[in-house]
Short mmCIF file of C-alpha atoms in Angstrom, two decimals:
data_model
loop_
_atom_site.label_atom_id
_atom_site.label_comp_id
_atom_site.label_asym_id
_atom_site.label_seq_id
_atom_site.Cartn_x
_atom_site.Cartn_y
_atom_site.Cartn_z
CA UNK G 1 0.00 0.00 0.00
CA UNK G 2 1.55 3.81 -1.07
CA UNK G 3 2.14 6.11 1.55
CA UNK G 4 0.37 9.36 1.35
CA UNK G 5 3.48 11.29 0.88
CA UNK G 6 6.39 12.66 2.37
CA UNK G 7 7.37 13.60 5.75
CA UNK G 8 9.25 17.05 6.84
CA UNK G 9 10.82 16.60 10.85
CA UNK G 10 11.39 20.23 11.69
CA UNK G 11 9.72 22.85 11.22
CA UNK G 12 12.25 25.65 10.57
CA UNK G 13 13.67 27.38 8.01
CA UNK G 14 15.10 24.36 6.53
CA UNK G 15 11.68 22.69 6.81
CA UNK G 16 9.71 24.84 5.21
CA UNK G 17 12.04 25.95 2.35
CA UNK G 18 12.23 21.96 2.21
CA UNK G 19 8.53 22.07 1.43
CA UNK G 20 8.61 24.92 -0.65
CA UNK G 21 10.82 23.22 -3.03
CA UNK G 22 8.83 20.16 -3.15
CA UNK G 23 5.99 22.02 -4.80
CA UNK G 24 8.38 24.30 -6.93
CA UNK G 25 9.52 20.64 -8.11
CA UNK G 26 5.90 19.57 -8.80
CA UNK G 27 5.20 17.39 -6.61
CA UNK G 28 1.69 17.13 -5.85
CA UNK G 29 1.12 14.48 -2.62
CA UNK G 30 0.78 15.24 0.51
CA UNK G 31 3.28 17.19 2.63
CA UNK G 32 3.74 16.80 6.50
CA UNK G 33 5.51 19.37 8.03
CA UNK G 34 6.05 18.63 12.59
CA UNK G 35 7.91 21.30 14.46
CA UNK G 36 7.44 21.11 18.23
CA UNK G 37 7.47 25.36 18.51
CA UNK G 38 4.42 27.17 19.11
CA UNK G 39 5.36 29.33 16.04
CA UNK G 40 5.39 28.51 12.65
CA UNK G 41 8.60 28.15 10.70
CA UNK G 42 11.20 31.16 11.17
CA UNK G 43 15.27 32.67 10.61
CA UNK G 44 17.03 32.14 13.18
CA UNK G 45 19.79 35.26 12.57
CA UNK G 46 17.74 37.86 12.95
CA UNK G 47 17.29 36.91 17.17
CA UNK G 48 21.10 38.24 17.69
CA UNK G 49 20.31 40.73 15.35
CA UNK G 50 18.05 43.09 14.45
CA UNK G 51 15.30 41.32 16.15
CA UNK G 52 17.30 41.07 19.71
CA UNK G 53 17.74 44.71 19.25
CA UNK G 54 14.06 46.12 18.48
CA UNK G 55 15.04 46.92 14.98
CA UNK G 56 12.53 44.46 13.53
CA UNK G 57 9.20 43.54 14.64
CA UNK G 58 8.00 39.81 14.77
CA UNK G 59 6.66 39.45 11.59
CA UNK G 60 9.41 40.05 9.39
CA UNK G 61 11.42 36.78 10.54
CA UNK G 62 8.92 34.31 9.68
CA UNK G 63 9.57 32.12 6.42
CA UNK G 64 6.35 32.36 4.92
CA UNK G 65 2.49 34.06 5.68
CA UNK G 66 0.48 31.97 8.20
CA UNK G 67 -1.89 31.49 4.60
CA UNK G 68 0.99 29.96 2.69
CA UNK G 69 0.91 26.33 4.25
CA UNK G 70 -2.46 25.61 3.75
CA UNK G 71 -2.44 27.40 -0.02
CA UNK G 72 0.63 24.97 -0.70
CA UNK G 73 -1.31 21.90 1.28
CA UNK G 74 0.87 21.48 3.50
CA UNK G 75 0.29 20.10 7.02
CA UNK G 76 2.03 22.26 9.20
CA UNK G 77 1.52 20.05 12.67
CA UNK G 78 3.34 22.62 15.74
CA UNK G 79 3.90 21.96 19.25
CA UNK G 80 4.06 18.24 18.22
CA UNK G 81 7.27 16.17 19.25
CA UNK G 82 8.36 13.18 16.69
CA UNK G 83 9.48 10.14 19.36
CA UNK G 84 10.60 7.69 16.65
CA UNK G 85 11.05 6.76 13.39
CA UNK G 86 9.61 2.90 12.32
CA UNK G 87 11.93 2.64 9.24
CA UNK G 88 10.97 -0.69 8.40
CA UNK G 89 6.86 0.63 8.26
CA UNK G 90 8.14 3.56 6.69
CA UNK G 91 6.64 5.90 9.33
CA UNK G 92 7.23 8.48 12.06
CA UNK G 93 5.70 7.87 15.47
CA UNK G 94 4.53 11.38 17.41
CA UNK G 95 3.83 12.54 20.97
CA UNK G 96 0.91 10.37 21.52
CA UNK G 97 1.93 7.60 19.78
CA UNK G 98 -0.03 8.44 16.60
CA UNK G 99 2.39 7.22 13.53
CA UNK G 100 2.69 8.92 10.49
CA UNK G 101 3.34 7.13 7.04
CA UNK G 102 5.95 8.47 4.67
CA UNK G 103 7.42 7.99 1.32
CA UNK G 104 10.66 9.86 2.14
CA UNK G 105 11.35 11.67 5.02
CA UNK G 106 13.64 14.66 5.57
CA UNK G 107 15.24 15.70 9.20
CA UNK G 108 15.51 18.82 9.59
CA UNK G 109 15.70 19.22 13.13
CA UNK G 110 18.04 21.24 13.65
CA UNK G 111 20.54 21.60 16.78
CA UNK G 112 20.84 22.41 20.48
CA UNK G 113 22.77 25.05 22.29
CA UNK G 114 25.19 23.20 24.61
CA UNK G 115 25.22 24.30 28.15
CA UNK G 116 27.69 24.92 30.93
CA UNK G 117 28.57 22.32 32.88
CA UNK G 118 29.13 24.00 35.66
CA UNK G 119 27.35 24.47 39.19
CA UNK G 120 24.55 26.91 38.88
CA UNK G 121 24.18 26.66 35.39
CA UNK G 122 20.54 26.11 35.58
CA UNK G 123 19.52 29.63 37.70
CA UNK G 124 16.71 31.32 36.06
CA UNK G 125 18.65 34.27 34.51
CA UNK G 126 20.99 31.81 32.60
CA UNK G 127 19.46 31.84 29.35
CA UNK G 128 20.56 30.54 25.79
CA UNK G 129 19.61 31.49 22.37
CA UNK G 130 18.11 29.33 19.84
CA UNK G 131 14.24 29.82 19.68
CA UNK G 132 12.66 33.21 19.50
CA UNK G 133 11.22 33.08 23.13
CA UNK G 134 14.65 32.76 24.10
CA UNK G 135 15.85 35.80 22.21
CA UNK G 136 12.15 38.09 23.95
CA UNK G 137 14.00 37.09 27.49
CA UNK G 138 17.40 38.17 26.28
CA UNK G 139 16.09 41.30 24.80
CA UNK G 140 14.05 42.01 28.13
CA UNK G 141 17.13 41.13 30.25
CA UNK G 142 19.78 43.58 28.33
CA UNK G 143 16.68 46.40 28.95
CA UNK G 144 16.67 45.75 32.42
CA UNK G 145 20.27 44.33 33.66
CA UNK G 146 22.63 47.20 34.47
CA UNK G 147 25.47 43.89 34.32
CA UNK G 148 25.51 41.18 31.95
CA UNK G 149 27.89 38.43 31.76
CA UNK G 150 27.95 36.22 28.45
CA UNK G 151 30.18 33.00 28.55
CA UNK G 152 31.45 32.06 25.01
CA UNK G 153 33.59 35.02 22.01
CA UNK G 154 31.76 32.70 19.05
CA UNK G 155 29.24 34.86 16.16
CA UNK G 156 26.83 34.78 18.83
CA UNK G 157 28.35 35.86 21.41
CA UNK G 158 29.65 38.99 20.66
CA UNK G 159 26.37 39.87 17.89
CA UNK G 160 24.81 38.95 21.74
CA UNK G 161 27.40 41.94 23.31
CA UNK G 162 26.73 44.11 20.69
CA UNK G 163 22.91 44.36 21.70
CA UNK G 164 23.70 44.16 24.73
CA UNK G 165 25.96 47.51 24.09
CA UNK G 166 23.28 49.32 22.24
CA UNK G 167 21.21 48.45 25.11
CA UNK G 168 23.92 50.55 27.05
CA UNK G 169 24.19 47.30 29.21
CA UNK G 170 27.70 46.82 31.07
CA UNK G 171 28.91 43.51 29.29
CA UNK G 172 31.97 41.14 30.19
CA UNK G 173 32.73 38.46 27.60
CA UNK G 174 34.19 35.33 29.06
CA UNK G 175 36.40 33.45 26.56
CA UNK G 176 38.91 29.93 27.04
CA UNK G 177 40.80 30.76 24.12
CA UNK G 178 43.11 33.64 23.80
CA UNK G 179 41.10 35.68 21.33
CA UNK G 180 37.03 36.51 20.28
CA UNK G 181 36.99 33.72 17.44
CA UNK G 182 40.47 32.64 17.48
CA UNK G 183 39.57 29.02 16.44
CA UNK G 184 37.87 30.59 12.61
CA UNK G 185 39.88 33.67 12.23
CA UNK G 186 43.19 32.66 13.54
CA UNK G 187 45.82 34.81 15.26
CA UNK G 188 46.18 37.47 12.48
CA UNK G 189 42.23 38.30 11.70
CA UNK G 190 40.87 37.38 15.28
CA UNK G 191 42.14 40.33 16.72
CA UNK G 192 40.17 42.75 14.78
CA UNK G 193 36.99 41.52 16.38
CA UNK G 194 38.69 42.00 20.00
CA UNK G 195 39.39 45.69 19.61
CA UNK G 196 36.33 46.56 17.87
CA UNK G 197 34.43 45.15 20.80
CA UNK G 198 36.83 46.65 23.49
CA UNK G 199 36.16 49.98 21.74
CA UNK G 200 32.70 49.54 22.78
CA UNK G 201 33.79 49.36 26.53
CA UNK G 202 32.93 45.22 26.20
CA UNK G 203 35.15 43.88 29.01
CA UNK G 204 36.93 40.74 27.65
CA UNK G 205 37.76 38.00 30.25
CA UNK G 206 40.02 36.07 27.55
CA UNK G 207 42.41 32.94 28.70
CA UNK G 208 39.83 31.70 31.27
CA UNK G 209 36.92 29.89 32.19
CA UNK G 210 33.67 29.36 34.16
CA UNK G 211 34.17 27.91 37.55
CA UNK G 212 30.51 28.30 39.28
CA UNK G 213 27.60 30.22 39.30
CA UNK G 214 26.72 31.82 41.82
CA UNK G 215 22.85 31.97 42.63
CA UNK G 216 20.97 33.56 45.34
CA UNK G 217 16.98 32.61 45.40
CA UNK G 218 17.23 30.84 42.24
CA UNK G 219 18.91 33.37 40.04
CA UNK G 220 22.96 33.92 39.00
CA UNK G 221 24.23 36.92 41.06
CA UNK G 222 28.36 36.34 40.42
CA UNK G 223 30.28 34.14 38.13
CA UNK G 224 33.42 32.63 39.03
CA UNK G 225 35.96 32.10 36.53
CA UNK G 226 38.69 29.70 37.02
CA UNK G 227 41.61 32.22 37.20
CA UNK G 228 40.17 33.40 40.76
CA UNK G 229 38.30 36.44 38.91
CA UNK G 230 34.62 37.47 40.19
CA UNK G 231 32.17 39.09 38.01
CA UNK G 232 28.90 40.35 39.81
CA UNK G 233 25.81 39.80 37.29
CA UNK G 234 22.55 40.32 36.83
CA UNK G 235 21.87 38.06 33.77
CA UNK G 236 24.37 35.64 32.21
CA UNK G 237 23.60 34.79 28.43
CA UNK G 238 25.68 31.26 27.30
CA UNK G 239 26.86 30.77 23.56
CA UNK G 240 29.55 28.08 23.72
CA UNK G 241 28.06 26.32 20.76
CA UNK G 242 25.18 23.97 19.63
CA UNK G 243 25.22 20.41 19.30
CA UNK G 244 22.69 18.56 16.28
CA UNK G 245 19.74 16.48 17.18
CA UNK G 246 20.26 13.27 15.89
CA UNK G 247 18.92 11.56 18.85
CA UNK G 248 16.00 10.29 16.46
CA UNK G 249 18.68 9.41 13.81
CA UNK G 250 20.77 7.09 16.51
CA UNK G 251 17.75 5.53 17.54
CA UNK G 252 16.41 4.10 14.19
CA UNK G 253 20.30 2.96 13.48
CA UNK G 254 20.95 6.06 10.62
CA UNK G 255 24.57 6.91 10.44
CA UNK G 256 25.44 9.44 12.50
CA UNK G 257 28.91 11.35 13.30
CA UNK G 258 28.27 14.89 14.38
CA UNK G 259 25.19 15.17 12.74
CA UNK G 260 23.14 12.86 10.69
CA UNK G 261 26.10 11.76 7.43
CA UNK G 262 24.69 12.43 4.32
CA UNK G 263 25.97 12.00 0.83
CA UNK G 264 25.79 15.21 -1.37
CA UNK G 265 22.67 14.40 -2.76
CA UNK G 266 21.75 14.56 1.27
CA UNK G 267 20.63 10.94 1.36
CA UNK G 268 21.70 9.16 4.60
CA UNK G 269 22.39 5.69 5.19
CA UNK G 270 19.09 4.76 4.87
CA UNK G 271 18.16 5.87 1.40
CA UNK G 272 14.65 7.43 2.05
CA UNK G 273 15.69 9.22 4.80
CA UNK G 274 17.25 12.77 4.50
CA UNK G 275 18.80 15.29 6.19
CA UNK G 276 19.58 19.45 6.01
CA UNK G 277 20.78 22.57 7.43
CA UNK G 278 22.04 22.33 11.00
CA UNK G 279 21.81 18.40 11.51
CA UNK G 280 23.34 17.32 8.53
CA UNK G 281 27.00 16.47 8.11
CA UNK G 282 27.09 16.22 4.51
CA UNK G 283 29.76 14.97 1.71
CA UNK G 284 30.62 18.34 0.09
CA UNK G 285 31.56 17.83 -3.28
CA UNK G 286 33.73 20.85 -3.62
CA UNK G 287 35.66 20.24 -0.64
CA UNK G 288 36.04 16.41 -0.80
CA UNK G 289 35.24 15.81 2.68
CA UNK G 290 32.08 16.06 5.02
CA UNK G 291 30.87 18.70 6.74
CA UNK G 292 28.34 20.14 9.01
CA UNK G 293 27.53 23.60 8.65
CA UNK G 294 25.55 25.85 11.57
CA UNK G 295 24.89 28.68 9.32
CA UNK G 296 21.61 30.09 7.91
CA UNK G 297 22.58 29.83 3.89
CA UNK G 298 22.93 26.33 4.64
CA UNK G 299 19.72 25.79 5.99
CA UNK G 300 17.97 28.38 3.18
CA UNK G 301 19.87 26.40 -0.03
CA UNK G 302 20.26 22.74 1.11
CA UNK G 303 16.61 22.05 0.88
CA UNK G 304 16.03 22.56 -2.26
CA UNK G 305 18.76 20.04 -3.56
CA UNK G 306 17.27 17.79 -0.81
CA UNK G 307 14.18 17.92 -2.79
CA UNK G 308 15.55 17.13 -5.86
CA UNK G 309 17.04 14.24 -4.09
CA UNK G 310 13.94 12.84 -2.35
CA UNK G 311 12.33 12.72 -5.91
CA UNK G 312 15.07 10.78 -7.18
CA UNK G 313 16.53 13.27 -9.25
CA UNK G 314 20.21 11.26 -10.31
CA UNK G 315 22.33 14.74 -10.47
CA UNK G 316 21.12 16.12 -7.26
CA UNK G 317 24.04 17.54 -5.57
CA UNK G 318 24.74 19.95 -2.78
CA UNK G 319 27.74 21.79 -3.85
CA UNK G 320 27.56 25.69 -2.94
CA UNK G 321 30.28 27.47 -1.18
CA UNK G 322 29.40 27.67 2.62
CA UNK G 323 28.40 31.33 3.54
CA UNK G 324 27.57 33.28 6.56
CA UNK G 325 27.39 36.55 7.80
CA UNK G 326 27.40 39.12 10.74
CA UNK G 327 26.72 42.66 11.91
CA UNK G 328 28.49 43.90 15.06
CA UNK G 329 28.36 47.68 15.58
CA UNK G 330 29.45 49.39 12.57
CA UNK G 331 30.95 46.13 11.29
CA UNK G 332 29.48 44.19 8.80
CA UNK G 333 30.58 41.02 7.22
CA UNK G 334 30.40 37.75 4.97
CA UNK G 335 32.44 35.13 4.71
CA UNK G 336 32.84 32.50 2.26
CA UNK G 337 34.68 29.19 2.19
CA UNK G 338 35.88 26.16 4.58
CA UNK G 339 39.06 26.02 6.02
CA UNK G 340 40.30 24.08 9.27
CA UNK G 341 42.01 25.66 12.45
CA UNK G 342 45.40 23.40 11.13
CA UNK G 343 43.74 23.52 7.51
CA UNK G 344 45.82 26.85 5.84
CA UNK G 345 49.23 28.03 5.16
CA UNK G 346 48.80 31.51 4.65
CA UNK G 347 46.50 34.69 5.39
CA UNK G 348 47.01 37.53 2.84
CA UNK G 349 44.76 41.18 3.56
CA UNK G 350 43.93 43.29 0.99
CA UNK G 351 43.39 46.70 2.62
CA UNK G 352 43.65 48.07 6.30
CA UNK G 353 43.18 45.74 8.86
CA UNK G 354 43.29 48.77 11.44
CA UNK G 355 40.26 50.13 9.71
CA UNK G 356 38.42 47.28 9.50
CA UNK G 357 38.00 48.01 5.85
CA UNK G 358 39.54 44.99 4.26
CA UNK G 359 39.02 41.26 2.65
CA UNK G 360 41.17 38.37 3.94
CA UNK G 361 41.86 35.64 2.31
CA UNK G 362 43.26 31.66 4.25
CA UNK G 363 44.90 30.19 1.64
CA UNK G 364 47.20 26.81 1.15
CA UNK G 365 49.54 26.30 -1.31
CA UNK G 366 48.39 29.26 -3.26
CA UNK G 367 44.56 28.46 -3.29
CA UNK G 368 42.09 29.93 -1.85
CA UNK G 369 40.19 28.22 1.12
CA UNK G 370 38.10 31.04 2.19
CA UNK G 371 37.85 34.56 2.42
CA UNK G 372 35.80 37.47 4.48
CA UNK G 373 35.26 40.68 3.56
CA UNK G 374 34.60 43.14 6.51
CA UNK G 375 32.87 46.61 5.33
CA UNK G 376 33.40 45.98 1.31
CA UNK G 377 30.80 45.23 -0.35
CA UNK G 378 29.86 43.60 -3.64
CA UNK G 379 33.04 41.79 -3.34
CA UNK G 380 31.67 38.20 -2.37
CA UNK G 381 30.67 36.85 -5.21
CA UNK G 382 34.25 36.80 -6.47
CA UNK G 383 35.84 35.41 -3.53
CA UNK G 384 33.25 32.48 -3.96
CA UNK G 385 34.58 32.34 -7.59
CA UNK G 386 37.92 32.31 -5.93
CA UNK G 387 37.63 29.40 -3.57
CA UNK G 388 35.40 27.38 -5.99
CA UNK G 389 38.07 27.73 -8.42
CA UNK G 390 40.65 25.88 -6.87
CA UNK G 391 43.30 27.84 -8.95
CA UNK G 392 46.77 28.90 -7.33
CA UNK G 393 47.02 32.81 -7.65
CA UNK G 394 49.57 35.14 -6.74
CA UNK G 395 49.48 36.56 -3.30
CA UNK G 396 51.06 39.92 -4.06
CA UNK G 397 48.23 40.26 -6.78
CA UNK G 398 45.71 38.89 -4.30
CA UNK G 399 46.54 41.83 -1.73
CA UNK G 400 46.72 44.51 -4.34
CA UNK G 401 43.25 46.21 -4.30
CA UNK G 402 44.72 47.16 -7.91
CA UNK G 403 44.17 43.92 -8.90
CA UNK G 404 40.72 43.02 -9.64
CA UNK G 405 39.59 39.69 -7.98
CA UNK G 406 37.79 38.91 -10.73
CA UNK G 407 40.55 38.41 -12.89
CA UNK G 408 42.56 35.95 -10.49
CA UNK G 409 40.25 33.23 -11.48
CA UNK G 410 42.05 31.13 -14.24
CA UNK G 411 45.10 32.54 -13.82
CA UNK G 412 47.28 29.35 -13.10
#
């Protein structure tokens, strides 16, 4: 007996741009979209952004009108859990144990922040940011804290201290490594992102760690780091990274190694199950390797070629340059390309890094892995051309704004 049609776990952005391309693609049967938020499907960067700073009302970061998923016929099912997945029935079991049949089924659902392990990491004012109740309490706390401490120097950490700074909230970042982002950026670039935020009077705890939390009636009042320092608090916001949720994955015996492993088509180990945007750790053609992106163009463009794939289309292939951006202050930003902490050999800066008006580039052995230009624009689109390339160019000629990047592709 045929199964009514195909199933859609998570229902963010991912999610519903997954279903969106389905009916671009023409197919016709039934869609069933199950996100266990109260809202329906919505961006995620705007809630360190504009959003978290009252420059954008609600509305604008939803995916699609509240109209569109019935128009499309599309099931949107919210505040509904998945428990399981029967792979052998071909269905998905939900809160309740009702089971729904499926065709194909995509996971979409997304990832986790992690949190502190640490004591008094669960006081009331110890919030994380993922869904958009969590960035309402965030906003409310930076409107209201005269002191807030945020544990982790990654994107959102310091997009998080830059609200919090417009707020004209007292902010100390607390950071292991030596630098904001020292683990992307390395030791040349990182620093750019330190002094911008010191310039906003952000007090950067670098080199050291969370020892305990101190609470009083439930709620963080000090934080202790583990170099004997002592920051009083009124709010402490955590960003030390997300971890995917494949527990659904590992239960029904899909491959999973930090995320759910797809191929590029993003077909997992079980061939009519698969996966996109945060959760998926996926065979990048490009790059010859795997990898798991947390970034919003990831989950915006990987549904559509997970569409393709779940209708069997043979050259179905996920192969676009990984992008992201951010806006800190009067810094703005994209970035385009893979590279490893170990993974370069060289970092080459065409323009003034004391400005931060420049594009850098990580190369090894004369290609270009990545690059990120900070406030200059309409530049991106050839660095992309740049990395997918794979040509060697010259590095002089790469840091000579003379030179246009355009015309460094095919030049080895």
């Amino acid at each position: 007996m045929a199964h009514p049609g195909f199933v859609i776990i998570g229902a963010g952005l991912a999610g519903a741009k997954a279903a969106e391309a389905l009916r671009n693609e023409g197919f016709d049967r039934e869609i069933t979209l199950i996100g266990n938020e109260s809202e329906r499907p919505y961006e995620r960067p705007p809630l360190s952004k504009e959003y978290l700073q009252g420059k954008a009302d609600r509305e604008t970061i939803f995916v699609h009108r509240p109209e569109w998923y019935s128009e499309h016929g599309v099931d949107l099912r919210l505040n509904l859990a998945a428990t399981g997945i029967d792979r052998e029935r071909h269905e998905v079991v939900v809160e309740g144990g009702e089971r729904v049949g499926y065709d194909k089924l995509l996971l979409a659902t997304g990832s986790a922040p992690r949190r502190l392990p640490v004591p008094g990491a669960d006081a009331d004012n110890v919030l994380h940011l993922r869904r958009v109740q969590d960035s309402d309490r965030i906003r409310d706390a930076l409107r209201s804290a005269e002191q807030v401490v945020i544990i982790g120097a990654g994107w959102i950490g310091l997009e998080v201290a830059a609200a919090a700074r417009a707020a004209d909230t007292a902010v100390t970042v607390v950071e292991t490594a030596e630098l904001p982002l020292l683990r992307v950026l390395g030791t040349r670039i990182a620093p750019v992102f330190a002094e911008l935020h010191r310039e906003h009077e952000v007090d950067l705890r670098l080199g050291t760690g969370v020892e305990t939390i101190v609470q009083r009636d439930g709620r963080a009042t000090e934080v202790l780091l583990t170099d004997g320092g002592r920051i009083g608090c009124d709010a402490v916001i955590v960003g030390v990274g997300a971890t995917p949720h494949t527990e659904l994955a590992t239960a029904a015996g899909i491959e999973v190694s930090d995320g759910v492993v797809v191929d590029s088509a993003l077909r997992s180990s079980d061939p009519d199950v698969h996966a996109a945007g945060d959760v998926a750790r996926a065979f990048h053609p490009l790059l010859g390797t795997h990898i798991r992106v947390e970034h919003w163009a990831n989950a915006l463009d990987q549904p559509a070629t997970a569409a393709r794939g779940m209708l069997g289309d043979p050259l179905a292939a996920y192969d676009r340059v990984p992008y992201f951006f951010t806006d800190q202050y009067d810094l703005g930003m994209e970035y385009a390309g893979h590279v490893e902490p170990d993974g370069y050999d060289d970092v080459v800066v065409r323009g003034d890094l004391a400005a931060r008006d420049f594009v850098a580039f990580w190369l090894s052995q004369g290609r270009v892995l990545a690059g990120m230009n900070v406030n200059v624009w309409d530049v991106n689109d050839a660095v992309q051309r740049l990395v997918r390339s794979g040509d060697q160019v010259d590095p002089a000629a790469l840091a000579d704004p003379a030179v246009p990047l355009t015309g460094l592709v095919g030049t080895s």
